[in-house]
PDB file of C-alpha atoms in Angstrom:
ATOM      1  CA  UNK A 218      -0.847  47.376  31.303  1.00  0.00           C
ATOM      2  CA  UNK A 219      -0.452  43.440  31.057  1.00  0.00           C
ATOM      3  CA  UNK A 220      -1.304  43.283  27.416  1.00  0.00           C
ATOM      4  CA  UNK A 221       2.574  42.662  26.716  1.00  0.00           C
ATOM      5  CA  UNK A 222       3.514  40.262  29.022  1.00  0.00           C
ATOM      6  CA  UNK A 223       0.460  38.367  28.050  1.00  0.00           C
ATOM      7  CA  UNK A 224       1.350  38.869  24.620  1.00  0.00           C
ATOM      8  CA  UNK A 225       5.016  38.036  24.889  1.00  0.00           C
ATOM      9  CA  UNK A 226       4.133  34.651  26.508  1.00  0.00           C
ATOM     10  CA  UNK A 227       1.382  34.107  23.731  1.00  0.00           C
ATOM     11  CA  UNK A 228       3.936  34.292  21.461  1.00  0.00           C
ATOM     12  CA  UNK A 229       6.161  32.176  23.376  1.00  0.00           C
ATOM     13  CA  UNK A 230       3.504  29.317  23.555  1.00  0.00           C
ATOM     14  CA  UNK A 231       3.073  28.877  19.805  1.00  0.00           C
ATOM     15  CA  UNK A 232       6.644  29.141  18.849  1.00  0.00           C
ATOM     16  CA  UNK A 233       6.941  26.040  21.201  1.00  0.00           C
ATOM     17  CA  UNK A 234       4.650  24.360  19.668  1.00  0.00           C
ATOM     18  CA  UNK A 235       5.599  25.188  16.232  1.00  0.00           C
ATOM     19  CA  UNK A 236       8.924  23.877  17.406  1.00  0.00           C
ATOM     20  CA  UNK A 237       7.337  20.944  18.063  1.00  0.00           C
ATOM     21  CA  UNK A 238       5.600  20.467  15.219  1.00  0.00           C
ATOM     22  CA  UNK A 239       8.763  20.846  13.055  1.00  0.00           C
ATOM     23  CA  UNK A 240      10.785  18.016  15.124  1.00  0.00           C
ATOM     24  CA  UNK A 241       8.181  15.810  14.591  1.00  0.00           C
ATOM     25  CA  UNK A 242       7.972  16.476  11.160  1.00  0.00           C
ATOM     26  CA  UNK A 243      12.004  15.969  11.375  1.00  0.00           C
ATOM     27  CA  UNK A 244      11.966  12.683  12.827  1.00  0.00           C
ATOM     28  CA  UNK A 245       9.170  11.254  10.722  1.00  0.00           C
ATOM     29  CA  UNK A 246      11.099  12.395   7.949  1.00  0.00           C
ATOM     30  CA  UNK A 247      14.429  10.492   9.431  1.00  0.00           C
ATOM     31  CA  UNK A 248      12.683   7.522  10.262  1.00  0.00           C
ATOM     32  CA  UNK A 249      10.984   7.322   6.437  1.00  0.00           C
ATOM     33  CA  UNK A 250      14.707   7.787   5.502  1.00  0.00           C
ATOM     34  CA  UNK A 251      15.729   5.391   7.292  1.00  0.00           C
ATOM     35  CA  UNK A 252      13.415   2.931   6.673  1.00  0.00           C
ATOM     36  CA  UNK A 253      13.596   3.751   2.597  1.00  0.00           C
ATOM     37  CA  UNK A 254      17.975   2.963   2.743  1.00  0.00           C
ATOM     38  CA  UNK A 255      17.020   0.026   4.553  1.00  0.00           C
ATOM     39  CA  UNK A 256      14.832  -1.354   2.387  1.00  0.00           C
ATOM     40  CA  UNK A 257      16.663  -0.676  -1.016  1.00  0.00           C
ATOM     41  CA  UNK A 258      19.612  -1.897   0.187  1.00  0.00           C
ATOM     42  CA  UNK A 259      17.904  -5.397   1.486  1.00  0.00           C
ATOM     43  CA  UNK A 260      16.033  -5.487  -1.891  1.00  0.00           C
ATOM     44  CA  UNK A 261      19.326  -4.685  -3.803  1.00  0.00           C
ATOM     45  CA  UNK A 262      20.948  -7.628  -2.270  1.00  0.00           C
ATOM     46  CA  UNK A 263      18.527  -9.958  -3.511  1.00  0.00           C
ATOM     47  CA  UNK A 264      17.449 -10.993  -6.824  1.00  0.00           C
ATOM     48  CA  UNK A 265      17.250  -8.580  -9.786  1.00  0.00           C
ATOM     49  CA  UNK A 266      14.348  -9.899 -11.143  1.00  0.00           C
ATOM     50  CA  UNK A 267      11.147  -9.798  -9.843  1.00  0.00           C
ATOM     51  CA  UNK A 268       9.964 -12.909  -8.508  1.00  0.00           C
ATOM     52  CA  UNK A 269       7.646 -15.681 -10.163  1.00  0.00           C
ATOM     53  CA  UNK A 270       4.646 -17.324  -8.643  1.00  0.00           C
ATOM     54  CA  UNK A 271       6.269 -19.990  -6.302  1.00  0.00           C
ATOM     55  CA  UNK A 272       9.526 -18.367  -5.667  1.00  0.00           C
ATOM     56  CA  UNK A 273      10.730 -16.628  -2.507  1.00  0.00           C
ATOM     57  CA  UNK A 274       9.075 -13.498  -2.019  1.00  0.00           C
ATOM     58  CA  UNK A 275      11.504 -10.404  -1.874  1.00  0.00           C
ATOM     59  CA  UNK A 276      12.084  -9.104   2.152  1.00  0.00           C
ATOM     60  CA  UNK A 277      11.669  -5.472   2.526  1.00  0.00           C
ATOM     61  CA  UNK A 278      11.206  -2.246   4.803  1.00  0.00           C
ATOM     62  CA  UNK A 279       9.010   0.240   4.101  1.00  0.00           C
ATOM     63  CA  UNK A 280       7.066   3.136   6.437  1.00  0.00           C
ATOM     64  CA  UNK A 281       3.616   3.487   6.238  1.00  0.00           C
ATOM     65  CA  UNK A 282       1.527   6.917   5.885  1.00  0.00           C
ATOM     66  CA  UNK A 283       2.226   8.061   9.861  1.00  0.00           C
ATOM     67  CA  UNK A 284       6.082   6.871   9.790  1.00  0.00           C
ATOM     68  CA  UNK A 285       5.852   3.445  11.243  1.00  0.00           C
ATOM     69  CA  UNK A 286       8.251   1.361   9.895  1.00  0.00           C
ATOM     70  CA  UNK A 287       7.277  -2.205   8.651  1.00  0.00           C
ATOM     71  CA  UNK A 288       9.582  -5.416   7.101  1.00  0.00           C
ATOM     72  CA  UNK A 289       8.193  -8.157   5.385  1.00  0.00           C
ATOM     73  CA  UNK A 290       9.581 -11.214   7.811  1.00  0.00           C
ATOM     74  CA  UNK A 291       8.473  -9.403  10.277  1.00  0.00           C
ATOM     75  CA  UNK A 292       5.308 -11.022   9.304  1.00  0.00           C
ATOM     76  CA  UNK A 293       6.549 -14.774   9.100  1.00  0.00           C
ATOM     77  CA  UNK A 294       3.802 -16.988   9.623  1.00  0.00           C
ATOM     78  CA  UNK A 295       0.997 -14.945   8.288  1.00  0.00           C
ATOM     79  CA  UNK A 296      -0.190 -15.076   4.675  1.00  0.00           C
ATOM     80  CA  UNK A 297       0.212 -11.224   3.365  1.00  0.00           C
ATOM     81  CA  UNK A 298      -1.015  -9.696   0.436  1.00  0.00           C
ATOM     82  CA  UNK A 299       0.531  -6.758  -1.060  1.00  0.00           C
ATOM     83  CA  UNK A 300      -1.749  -4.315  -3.018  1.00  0.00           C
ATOM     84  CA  UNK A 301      -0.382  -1.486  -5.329  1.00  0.00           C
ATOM     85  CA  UNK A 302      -2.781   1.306  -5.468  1.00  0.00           C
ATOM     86  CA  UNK A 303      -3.446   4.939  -6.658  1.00  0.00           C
ATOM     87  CA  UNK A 304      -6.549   7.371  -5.482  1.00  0.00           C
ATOM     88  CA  UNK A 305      -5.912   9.048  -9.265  1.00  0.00           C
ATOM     89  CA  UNK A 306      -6.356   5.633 -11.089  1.00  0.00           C
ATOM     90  CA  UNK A 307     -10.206   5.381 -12.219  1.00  0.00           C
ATOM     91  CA  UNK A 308      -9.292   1.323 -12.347  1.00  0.00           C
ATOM     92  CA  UNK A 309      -8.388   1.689  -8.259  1.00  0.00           C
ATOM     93  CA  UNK A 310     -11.508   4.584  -7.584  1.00  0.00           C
ATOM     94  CA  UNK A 311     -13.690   1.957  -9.036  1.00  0.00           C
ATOM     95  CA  UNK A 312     -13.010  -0.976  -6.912  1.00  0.00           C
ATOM     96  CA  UNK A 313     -12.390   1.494  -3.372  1.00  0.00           C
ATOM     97  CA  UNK A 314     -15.554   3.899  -4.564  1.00  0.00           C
ATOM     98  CA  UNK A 315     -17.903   1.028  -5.207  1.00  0.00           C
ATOM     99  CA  UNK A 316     -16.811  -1.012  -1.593  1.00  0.00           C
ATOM    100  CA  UNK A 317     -15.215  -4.067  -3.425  1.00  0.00           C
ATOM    101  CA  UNK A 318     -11.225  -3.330  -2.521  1.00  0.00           C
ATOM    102  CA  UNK A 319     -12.052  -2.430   0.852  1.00  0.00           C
ATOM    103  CA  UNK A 320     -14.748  -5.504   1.804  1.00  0.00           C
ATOM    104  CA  UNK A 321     -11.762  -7.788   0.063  1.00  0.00           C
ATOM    105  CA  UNK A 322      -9.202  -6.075   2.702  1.00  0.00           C
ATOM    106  CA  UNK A 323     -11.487  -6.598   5.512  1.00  0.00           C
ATOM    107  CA  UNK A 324     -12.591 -10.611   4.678  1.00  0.00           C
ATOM    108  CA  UNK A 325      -8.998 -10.973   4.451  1.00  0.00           C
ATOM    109  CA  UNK A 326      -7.614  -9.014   7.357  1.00  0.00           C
ATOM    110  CA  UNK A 327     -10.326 -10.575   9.507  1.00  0.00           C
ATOM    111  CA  UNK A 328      -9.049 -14.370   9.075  1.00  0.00           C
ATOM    112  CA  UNK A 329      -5.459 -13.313  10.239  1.00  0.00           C
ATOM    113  CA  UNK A 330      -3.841 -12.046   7.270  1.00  0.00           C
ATOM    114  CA  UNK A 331      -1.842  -8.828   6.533  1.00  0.00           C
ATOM    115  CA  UNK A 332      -2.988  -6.407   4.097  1.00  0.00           C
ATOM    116  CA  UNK A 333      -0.259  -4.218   2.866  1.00  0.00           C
ATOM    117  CA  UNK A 334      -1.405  -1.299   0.180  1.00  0.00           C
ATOM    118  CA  UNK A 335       1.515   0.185  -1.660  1.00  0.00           C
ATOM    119  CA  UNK A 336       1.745   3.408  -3.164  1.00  0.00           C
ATOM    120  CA  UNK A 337       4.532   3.428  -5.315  1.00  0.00           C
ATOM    121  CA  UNK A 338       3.915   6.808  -7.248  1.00  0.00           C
ATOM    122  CA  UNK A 339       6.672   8.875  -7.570  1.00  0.00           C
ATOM    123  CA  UNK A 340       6.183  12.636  -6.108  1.00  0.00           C
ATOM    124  CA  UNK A 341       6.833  14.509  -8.988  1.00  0.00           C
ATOM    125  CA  UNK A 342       3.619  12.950 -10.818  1.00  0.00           C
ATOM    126  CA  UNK A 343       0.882  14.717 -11.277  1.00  0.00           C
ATOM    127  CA  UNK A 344      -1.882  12.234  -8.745  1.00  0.00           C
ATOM    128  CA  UNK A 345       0.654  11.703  -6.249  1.00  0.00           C
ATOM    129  CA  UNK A 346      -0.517  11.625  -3.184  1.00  0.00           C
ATOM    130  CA  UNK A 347       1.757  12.602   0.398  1.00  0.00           C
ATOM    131  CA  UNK A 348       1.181  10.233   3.015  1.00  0.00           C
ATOM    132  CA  UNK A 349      -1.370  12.366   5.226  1.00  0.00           C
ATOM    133  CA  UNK A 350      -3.476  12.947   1.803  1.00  0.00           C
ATOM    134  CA  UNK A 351      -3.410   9.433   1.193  1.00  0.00           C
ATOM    135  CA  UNK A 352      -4.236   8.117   4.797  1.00  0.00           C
ATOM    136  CA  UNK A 353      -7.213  10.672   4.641  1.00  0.00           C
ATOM    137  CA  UNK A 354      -8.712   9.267   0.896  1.00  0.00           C
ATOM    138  CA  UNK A 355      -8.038   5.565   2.439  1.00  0.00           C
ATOM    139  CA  UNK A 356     -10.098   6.196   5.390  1.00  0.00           C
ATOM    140  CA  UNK A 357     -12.894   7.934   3.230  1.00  0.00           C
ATOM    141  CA  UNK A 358     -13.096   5.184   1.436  1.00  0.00           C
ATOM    142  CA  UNK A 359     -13.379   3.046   4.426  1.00  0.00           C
ATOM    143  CA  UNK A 360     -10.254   0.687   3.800  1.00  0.00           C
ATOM    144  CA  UNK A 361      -9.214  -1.726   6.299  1.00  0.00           C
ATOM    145  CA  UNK A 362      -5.522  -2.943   5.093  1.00  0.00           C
ATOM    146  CA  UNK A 363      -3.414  -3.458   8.131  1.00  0.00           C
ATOM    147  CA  UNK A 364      -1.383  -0.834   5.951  1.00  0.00           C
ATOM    148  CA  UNK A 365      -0.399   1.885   3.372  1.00  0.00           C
ATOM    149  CA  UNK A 366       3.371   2.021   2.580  1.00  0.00           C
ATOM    150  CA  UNK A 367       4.998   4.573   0.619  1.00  0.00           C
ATOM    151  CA  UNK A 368       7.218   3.769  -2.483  1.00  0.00           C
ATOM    152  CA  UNK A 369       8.495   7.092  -4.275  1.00  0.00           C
ATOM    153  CA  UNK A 370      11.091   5.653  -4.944  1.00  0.00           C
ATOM    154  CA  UNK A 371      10.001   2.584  -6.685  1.00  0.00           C
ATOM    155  CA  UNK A 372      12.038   0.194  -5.130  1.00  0.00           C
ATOM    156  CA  UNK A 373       9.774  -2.123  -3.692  1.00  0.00           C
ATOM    157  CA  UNK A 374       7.302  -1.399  -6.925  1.00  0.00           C
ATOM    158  CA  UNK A 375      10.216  -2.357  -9.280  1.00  0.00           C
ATOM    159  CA  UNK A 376      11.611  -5.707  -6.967  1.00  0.00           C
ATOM    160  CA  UNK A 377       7.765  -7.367  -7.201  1.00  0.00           C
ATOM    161  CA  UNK A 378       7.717  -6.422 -11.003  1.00  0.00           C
ATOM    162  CA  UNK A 379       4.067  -4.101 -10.339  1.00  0.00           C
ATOM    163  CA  UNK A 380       3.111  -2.680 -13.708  1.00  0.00           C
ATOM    164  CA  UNK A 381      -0.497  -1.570 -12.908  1.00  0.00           C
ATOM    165  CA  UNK A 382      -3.127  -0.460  -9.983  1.00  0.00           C
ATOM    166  CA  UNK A 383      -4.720  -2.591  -8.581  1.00  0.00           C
ATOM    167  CA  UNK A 384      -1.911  -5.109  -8.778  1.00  0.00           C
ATOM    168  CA  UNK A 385      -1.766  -7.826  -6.518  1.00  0.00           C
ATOM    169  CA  UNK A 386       0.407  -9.958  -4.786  1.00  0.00           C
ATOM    170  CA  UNK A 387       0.371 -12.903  -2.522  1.00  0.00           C
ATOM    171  CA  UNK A 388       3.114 -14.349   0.179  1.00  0.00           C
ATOM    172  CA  UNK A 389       2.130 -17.025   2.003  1.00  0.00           C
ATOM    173  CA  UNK A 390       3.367 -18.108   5.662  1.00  0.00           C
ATOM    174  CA  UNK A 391       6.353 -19.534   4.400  1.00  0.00           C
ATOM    175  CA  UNK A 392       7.330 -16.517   2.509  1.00  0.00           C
ATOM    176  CA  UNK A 393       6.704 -17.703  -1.124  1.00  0.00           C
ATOM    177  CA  UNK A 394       5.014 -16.183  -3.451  1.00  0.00           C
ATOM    178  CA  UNK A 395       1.953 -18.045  -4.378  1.00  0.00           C
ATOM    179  CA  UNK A 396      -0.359 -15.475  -5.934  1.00  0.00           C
ATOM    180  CA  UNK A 397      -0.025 -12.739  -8.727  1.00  0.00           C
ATOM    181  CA  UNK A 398      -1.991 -10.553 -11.005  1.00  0.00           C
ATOM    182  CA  UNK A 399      -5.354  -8.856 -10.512  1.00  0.00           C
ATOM    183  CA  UNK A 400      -8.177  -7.992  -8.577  1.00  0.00           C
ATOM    184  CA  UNK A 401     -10.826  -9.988 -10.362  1.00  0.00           C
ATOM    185  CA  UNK A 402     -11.533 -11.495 -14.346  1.00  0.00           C
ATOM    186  CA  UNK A 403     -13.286  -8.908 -15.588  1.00  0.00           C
ATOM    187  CA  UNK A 404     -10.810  -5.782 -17.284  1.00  0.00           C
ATOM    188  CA  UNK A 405     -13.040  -2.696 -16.962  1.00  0.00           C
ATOM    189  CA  UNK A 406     -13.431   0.379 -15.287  1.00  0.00           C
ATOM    190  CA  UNK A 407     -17.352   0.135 -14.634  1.00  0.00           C
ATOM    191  CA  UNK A 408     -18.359  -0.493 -11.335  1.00  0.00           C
ATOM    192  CA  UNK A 409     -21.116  -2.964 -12.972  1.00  0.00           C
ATOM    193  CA  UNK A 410     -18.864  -5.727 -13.947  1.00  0.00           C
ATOM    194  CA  UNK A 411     -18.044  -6.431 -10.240  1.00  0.00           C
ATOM    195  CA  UNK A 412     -20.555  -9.002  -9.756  1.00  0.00           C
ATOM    196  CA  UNK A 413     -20.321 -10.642 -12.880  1.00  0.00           C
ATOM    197  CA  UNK A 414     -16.409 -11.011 -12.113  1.00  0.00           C
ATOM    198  CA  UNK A 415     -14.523 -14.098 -10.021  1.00  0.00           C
ATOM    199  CA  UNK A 416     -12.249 -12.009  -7.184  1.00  0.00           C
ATOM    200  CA  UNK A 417      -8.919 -13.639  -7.550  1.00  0.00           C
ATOM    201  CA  UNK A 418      -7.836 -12.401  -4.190  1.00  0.00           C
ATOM    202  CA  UNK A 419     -10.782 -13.687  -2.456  1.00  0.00           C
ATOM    203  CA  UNK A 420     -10.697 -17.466  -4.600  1.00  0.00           C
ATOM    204  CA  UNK A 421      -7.285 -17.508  -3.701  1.00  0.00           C
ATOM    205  CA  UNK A 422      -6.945 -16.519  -0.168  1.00  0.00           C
ATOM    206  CA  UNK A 423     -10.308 -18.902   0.202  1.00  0.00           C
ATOM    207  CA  UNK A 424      -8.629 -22.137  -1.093  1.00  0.00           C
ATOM    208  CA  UNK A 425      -5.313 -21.073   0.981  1.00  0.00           C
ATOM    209  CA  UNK A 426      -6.731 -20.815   3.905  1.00  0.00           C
ATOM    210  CA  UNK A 427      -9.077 -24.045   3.376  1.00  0.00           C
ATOM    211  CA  UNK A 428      -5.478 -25.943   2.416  1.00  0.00           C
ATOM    212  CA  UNK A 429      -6.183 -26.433  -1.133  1.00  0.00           C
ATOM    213  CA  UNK A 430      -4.074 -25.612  -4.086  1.00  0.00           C
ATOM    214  CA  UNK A 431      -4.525 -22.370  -5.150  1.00  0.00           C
ATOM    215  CA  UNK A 432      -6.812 -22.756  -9.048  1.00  0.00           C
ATOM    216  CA  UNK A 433      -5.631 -19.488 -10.678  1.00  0.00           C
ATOM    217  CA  UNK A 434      -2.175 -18.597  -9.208  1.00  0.00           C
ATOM    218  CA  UNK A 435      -0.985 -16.324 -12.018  1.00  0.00           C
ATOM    219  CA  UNK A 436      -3.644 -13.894 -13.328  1.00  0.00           C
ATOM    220  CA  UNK A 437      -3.594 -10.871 -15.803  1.00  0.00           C
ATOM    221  CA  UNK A 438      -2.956  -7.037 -14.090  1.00  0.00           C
ATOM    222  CA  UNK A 439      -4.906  -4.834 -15.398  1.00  0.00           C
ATOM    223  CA  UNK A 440      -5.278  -0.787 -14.483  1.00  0.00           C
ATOM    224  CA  UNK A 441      -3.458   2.679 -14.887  1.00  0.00           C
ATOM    225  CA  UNK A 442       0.418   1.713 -15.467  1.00  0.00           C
ATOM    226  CA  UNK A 443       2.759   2.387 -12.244  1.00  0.00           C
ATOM    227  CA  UNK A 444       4.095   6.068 -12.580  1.00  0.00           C
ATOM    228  CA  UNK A 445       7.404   4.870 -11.138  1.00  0.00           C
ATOM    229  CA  UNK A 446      10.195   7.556 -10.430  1.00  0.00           C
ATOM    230  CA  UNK A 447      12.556   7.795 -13.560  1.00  0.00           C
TER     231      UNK A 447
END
């Protein structure tokens, strides 16, 4: 006799929490908005053209893969390096699948400085990635930036002038730009040139940090090319 009260208030349970779900899903979804306007409108009142090594880095607000919204002065003070990536790039698979990428993040993140990887894919591409698919192949791969933005759009992509992935970028406390181009010397997608190659990132953040000039400031990007939202 109480199967239908029991099953009434079953029923009532999970449409609560499906209502739940959905407004969270709702307000992530504002605050990525949010965040997305904000940023193309800061990065649309700077410069056109994408900055040069030694030139003020470009501010900008992006959300990361759970909705947490992050600016780039925020970070004043700290050097930062900004990392475009793609799991669908063999280029980026190499250097997260064989540990390099994400013992580069970790050095770095470990001495005080802020790892931002940037996703600038656009959705409609064929390896895009949504942001809970793309925090789940980062943490497979055992990645330690401090983030992973999003950048559909391309805005951010586009300000910074990243063509490939890996490409990466280097702001130092002061906010200018003081590194740009690849991961390492050696062009290749096989995991065995990785010792044979110098890590730019890791030379450069090295003689930073140590309060030397920086030997190799401008490198060459090499990877897949950006599928950037047309």
């Amino acid at each position: 006799m109480s199967a239908a009260p029991n099953n009434a208030a079953h029923r009532s349970l999970r449409a609560a929490r499906e209502a739940r779900a959905a407004l969270s899903r709702a307000s992530r979804r504002a605050v990525m908005a949010a965040a997305m306007a904000l940023g193309a409108s800061l990065l649309m009142a700077q410069a056109q053209a994408a900055p040069a090594v030694g030139q003020k880095a470009p501010d900008f607000v992006a959300v990361d893969t759970s909705g947490q919204r992050h600016q780039l002065s925020d970070f004043a003070g700290k050097y930062v390096v900004l990392e475009w990536t793609n799991p669908g790039c063999p280029f980026v698979r190499k250097h997260y699948g064989s540990g390099n990428l994400p013992a580069t993040q970790k050095a770095a993140t470990d001495r005080g400085v802020v790892w931002l990887a940037i996703n600038s894919t656009e959705r409609a591409a064929s390896d895009y990635l949504p942001p809970d698919r793309l925090a789940a192949w980062m943490k497979e791969q055992k990645a330690a930036p401090t983030a992973v933005l999003m950048d559909e759009d391309g805005v951010l992509g586009q300000a910074y002038g990243a063509r490939t992935t890996p490409h990466l970028f280097i702001i130092d406390p002061q906010g200018t730009l003081v590194y740009a181009g690849g991961i390492d010397s050696i062009a290749s997608a096989r995991v065995d040139d990785i010792q044979h190659a110098t890590n730019y990132v890791n030379q450069a953040l090295g003689e930073a940090l140590g309060g030397k000039p920086i030997s190799a400031a401008s490198t060459k990007a090499y990877g897949c090319t950006i599928k950037y939202k047309t």
